[in-house]
Coordinates of C-alpha atoms in Angstrom, one line a residue:
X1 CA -12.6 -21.6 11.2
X2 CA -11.5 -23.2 8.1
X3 CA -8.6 -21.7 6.2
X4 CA -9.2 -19.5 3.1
X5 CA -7.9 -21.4 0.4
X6 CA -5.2 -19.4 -2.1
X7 CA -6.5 -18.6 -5.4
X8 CA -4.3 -20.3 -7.8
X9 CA -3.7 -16.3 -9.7
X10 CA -3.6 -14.0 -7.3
X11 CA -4.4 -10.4 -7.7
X12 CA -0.6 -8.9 -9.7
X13 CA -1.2 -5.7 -7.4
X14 CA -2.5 -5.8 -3.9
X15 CA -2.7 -2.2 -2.5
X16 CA -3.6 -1.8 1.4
X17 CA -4.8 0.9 3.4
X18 CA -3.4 -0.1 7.1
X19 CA -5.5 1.3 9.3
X20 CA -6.3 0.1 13.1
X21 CA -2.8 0.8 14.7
X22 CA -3.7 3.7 17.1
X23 CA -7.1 1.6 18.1
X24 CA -5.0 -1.6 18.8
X25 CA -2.5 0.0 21.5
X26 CA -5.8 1.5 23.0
X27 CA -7.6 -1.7 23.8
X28 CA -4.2 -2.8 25.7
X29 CA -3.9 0.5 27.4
X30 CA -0.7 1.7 25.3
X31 CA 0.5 4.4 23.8
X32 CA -0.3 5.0 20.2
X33 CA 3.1 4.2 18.8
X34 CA 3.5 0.8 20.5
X35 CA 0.3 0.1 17.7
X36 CA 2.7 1.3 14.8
X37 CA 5.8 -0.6 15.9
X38 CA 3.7 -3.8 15.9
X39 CA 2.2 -2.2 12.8
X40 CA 5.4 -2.7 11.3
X41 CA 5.7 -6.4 12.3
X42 CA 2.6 -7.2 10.4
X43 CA 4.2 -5.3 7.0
X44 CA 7.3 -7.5 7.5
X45 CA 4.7 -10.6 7.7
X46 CA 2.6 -9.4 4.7
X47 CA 5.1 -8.4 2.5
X48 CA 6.8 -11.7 3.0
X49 CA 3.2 -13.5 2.3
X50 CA 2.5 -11.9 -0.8
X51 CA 5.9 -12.1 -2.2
X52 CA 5.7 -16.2 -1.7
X53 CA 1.8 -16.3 -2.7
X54 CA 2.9 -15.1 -6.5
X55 CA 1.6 -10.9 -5.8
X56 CA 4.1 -8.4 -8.3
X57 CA 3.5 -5.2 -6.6
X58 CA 2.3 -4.4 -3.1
X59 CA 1.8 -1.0 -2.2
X60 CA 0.4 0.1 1.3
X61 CA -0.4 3.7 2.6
X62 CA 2.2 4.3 5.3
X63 CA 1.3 7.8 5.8
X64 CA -1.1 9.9 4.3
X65 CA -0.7 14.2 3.3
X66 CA -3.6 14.3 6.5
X67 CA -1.5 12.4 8.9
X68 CA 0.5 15.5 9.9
X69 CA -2.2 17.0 11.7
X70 CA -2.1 14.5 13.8
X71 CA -0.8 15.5 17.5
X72 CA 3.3 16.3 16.7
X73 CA 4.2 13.4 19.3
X74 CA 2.7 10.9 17.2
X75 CA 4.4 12.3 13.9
X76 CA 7.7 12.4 15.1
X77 CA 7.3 8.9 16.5
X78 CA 6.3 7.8 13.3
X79 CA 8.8 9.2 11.0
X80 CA 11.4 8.0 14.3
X81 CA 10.1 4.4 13.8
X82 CA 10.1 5.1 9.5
X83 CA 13.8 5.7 10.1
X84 CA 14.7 2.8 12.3
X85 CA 12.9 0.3 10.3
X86 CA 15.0 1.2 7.0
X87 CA 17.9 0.6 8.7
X88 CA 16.8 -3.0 9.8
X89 CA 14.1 -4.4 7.4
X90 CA 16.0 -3.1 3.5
X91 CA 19.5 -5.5 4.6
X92 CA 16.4 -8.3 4.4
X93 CA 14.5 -7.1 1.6
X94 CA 17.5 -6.5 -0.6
X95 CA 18.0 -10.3 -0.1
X96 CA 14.6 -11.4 -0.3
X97 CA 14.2 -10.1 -4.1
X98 CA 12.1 -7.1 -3.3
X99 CA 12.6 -3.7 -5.3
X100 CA 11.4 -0.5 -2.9
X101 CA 9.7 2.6 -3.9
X102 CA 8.7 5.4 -1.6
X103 CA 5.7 7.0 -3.5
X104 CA 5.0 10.6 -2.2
X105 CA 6.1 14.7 -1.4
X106 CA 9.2 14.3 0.2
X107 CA 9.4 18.2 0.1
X108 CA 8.5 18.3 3.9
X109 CA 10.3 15.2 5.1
X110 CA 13.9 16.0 6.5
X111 CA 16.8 16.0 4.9
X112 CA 18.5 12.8 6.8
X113 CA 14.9 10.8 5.8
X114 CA 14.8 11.8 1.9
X115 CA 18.7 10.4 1.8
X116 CA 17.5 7.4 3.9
X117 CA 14.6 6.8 1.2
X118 CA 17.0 7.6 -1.7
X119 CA 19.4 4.8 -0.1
X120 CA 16.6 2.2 0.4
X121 CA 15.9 2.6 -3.7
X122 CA 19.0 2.4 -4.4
X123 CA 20.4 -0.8 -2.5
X124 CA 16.9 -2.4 -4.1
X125 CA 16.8 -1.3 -7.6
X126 CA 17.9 -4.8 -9.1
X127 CA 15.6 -6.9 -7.4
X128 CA 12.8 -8.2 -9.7
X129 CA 10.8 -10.9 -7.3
X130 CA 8.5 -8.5 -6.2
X131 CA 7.9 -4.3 -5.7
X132 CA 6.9 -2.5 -2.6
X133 CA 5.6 0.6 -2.9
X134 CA 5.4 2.5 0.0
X135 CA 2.8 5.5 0.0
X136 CA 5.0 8.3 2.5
X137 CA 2.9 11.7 2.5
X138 CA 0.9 10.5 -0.5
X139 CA -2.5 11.7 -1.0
X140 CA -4.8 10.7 -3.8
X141 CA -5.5 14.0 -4.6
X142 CA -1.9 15.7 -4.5
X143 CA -1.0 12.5 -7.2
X144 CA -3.3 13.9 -10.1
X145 CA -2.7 17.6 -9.4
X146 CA 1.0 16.8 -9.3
X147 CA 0.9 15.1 -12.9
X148 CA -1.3 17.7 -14.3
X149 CA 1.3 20.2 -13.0
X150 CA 3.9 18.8 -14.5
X151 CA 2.3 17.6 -17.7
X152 CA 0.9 21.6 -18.3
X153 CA 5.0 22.7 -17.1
X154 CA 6.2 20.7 -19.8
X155 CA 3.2 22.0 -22.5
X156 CA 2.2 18.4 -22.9
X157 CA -1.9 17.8 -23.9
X158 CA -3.5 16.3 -20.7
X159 CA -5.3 13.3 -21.3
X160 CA -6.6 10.2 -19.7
X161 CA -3.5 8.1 -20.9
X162 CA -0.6 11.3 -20.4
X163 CA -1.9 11.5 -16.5
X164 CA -1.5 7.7 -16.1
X165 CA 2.1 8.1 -17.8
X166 CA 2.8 10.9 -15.1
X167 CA 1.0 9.7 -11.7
X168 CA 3.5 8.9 -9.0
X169 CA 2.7 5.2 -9.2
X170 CA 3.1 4.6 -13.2
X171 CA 6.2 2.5 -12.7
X172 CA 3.6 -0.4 -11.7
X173 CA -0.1 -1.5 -12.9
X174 CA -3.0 -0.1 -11.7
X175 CA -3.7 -2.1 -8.4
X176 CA -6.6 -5.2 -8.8
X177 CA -7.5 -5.5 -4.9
X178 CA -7.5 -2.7 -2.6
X179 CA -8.1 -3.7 1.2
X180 CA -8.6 -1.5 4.0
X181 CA -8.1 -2.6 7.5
X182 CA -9.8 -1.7 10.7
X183 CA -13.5 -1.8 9.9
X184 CA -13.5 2.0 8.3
X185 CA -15.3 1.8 4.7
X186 CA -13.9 4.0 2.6
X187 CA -10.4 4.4 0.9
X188 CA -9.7 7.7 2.4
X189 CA -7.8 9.4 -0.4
X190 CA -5.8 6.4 -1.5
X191 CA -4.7 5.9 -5.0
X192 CA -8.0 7.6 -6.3
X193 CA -6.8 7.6 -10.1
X194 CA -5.3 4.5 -10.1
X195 CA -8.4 2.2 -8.2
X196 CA -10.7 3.2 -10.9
X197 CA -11.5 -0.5 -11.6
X198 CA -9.7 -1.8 -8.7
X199 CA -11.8 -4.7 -6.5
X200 CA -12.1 -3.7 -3.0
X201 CA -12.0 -5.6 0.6
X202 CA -12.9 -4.3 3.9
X203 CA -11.5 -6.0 6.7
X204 CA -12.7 -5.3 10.4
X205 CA -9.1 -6.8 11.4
X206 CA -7.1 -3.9 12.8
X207 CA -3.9 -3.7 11.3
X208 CA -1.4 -5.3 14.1
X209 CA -3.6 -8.4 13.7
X210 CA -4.0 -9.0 10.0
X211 CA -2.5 -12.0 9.3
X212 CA -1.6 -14.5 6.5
X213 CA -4.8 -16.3 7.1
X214 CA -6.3 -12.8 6.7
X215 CA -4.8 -11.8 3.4
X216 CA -6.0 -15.3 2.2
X217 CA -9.6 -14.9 3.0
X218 CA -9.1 -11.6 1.0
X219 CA -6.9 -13.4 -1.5
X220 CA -10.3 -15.5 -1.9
X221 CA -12.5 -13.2 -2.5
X222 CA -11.3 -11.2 -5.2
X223 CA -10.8 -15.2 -7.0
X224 CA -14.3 -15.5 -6.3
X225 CA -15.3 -11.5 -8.3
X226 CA -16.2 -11.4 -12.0
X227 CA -14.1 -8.5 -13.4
X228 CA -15.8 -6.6 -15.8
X229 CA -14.6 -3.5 -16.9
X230 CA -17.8 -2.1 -18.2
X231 CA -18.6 -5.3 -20.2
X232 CA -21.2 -7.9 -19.7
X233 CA -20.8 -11.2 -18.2
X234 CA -21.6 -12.8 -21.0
X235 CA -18.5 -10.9 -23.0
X236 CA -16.0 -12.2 -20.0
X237 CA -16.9 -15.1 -20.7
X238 CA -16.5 -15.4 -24.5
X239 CA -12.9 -13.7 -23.9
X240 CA -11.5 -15.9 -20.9
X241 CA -12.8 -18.7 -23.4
X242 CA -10.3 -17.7 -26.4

């Protein structure tokens, strides 16, 4: 199969839903949170892919508000394996340009964790090659109840543009390409304000296997989509013209 060739401007926010782990260590007969671990090794390969293919933001949905129902083995695992991957991958990120946010509640996360987060955003704060945003008991929902919350606390009007200001993600752009690993069609409660517009990929590739050649192919095809924003082709035209 021939290579997916790289768009020559990629998408400035990529947002991913990585889904597939738990279904990966079940075809090899292993336990659930082998799948995340080498869930964790394809992040390290994307983030590093998008960073050199010219992509601003990148923000994928580690672990959703839903996740914690989930059985409690899995959860613990995961927020064990959150824990141990901040302490090896920020040392590399820090030197590899890229700014961290974790985007979420932390209300329920423990109290070690939320210092470990705060840490990560701090040893990253001056890096300006690229920023990760990484969704930690985020829900799409939770996001625009939270910034109506706080805009109503603070007697502010709410509005289209005063919810955009206070959404958990208005430090970036609204993402241009969401893709969703793992062959599920839907975006599962995923950035639901801000991927209004945004163009979306479905990959059947289960997470632990998406690779650079796969985030070309999806690289591609949001080059190939005509972006309209409620106007004609014939208006995108005459603008990408001038």
């Amino acid at each position: 199969m021939a290579k997916a060739p790289i768009p020559s401007a990629p998408p400035r926010h990529v947002a991913i839903v990585m889904d597939g782990n738990g279904r990966w260590a079940k075809r090899r007969f292993l336990p659930r949170i082998a799948g995340h671990r080498q869930g964790v090794e394809s992040l390290r390969r994307c983030i590093r892919a998008c960073a050199e293919r010219g992509v601003q933001v990148l923000t994928v949905f580690a672990f959703s508000s839903e996740n914690w129902n989930r059985p409690e083995e899995e959860v613990s695992g995961l927020m064990d394996l959150l824990g141990k991957a901040l302490a090896r991958e920020v040392p590399e990120l820090r030197q590899g340009g890229i700014r961290v946010h974790f985007v979420g509640d932390r209300a329920a996360l423990s109290e070690r964790l939320r210092r470990d987060l705060a840490q990560a955003e701090g040893q990253t704060a001056d890096n300006t090659r690229m920023v990760l945003n990484v969704c930690l008991n985020y829900g799409g929902r939770w996001d625009i109840a939270q910034a109506a919350a706080r805009l109503a606390a603070a007697g502010e009007p709410i509005t289209e543009a005063s919810l955009s200001g206070a959404m958990a993600l208005a430090h970036v752009p609204d993402p241009d390409l969401l893709i969703r690993t793992g062959g599920e069609r839907r975006i599962s409660n995923f950035l639901l304000w801000q991927c209004a517009y945004s163009e979306l990929v479905f990959s059947d590739r289960l997470w632990p296997d998406f690779d650079e050649a796969a985030l070309d192919e999806a690289l591609a095809d949001f080059a190939a989509r005509e972006r309209r924003f409620g106007q004609t082709s014939e208006q995108v035209v005459r603008v990408a013209a001038h």
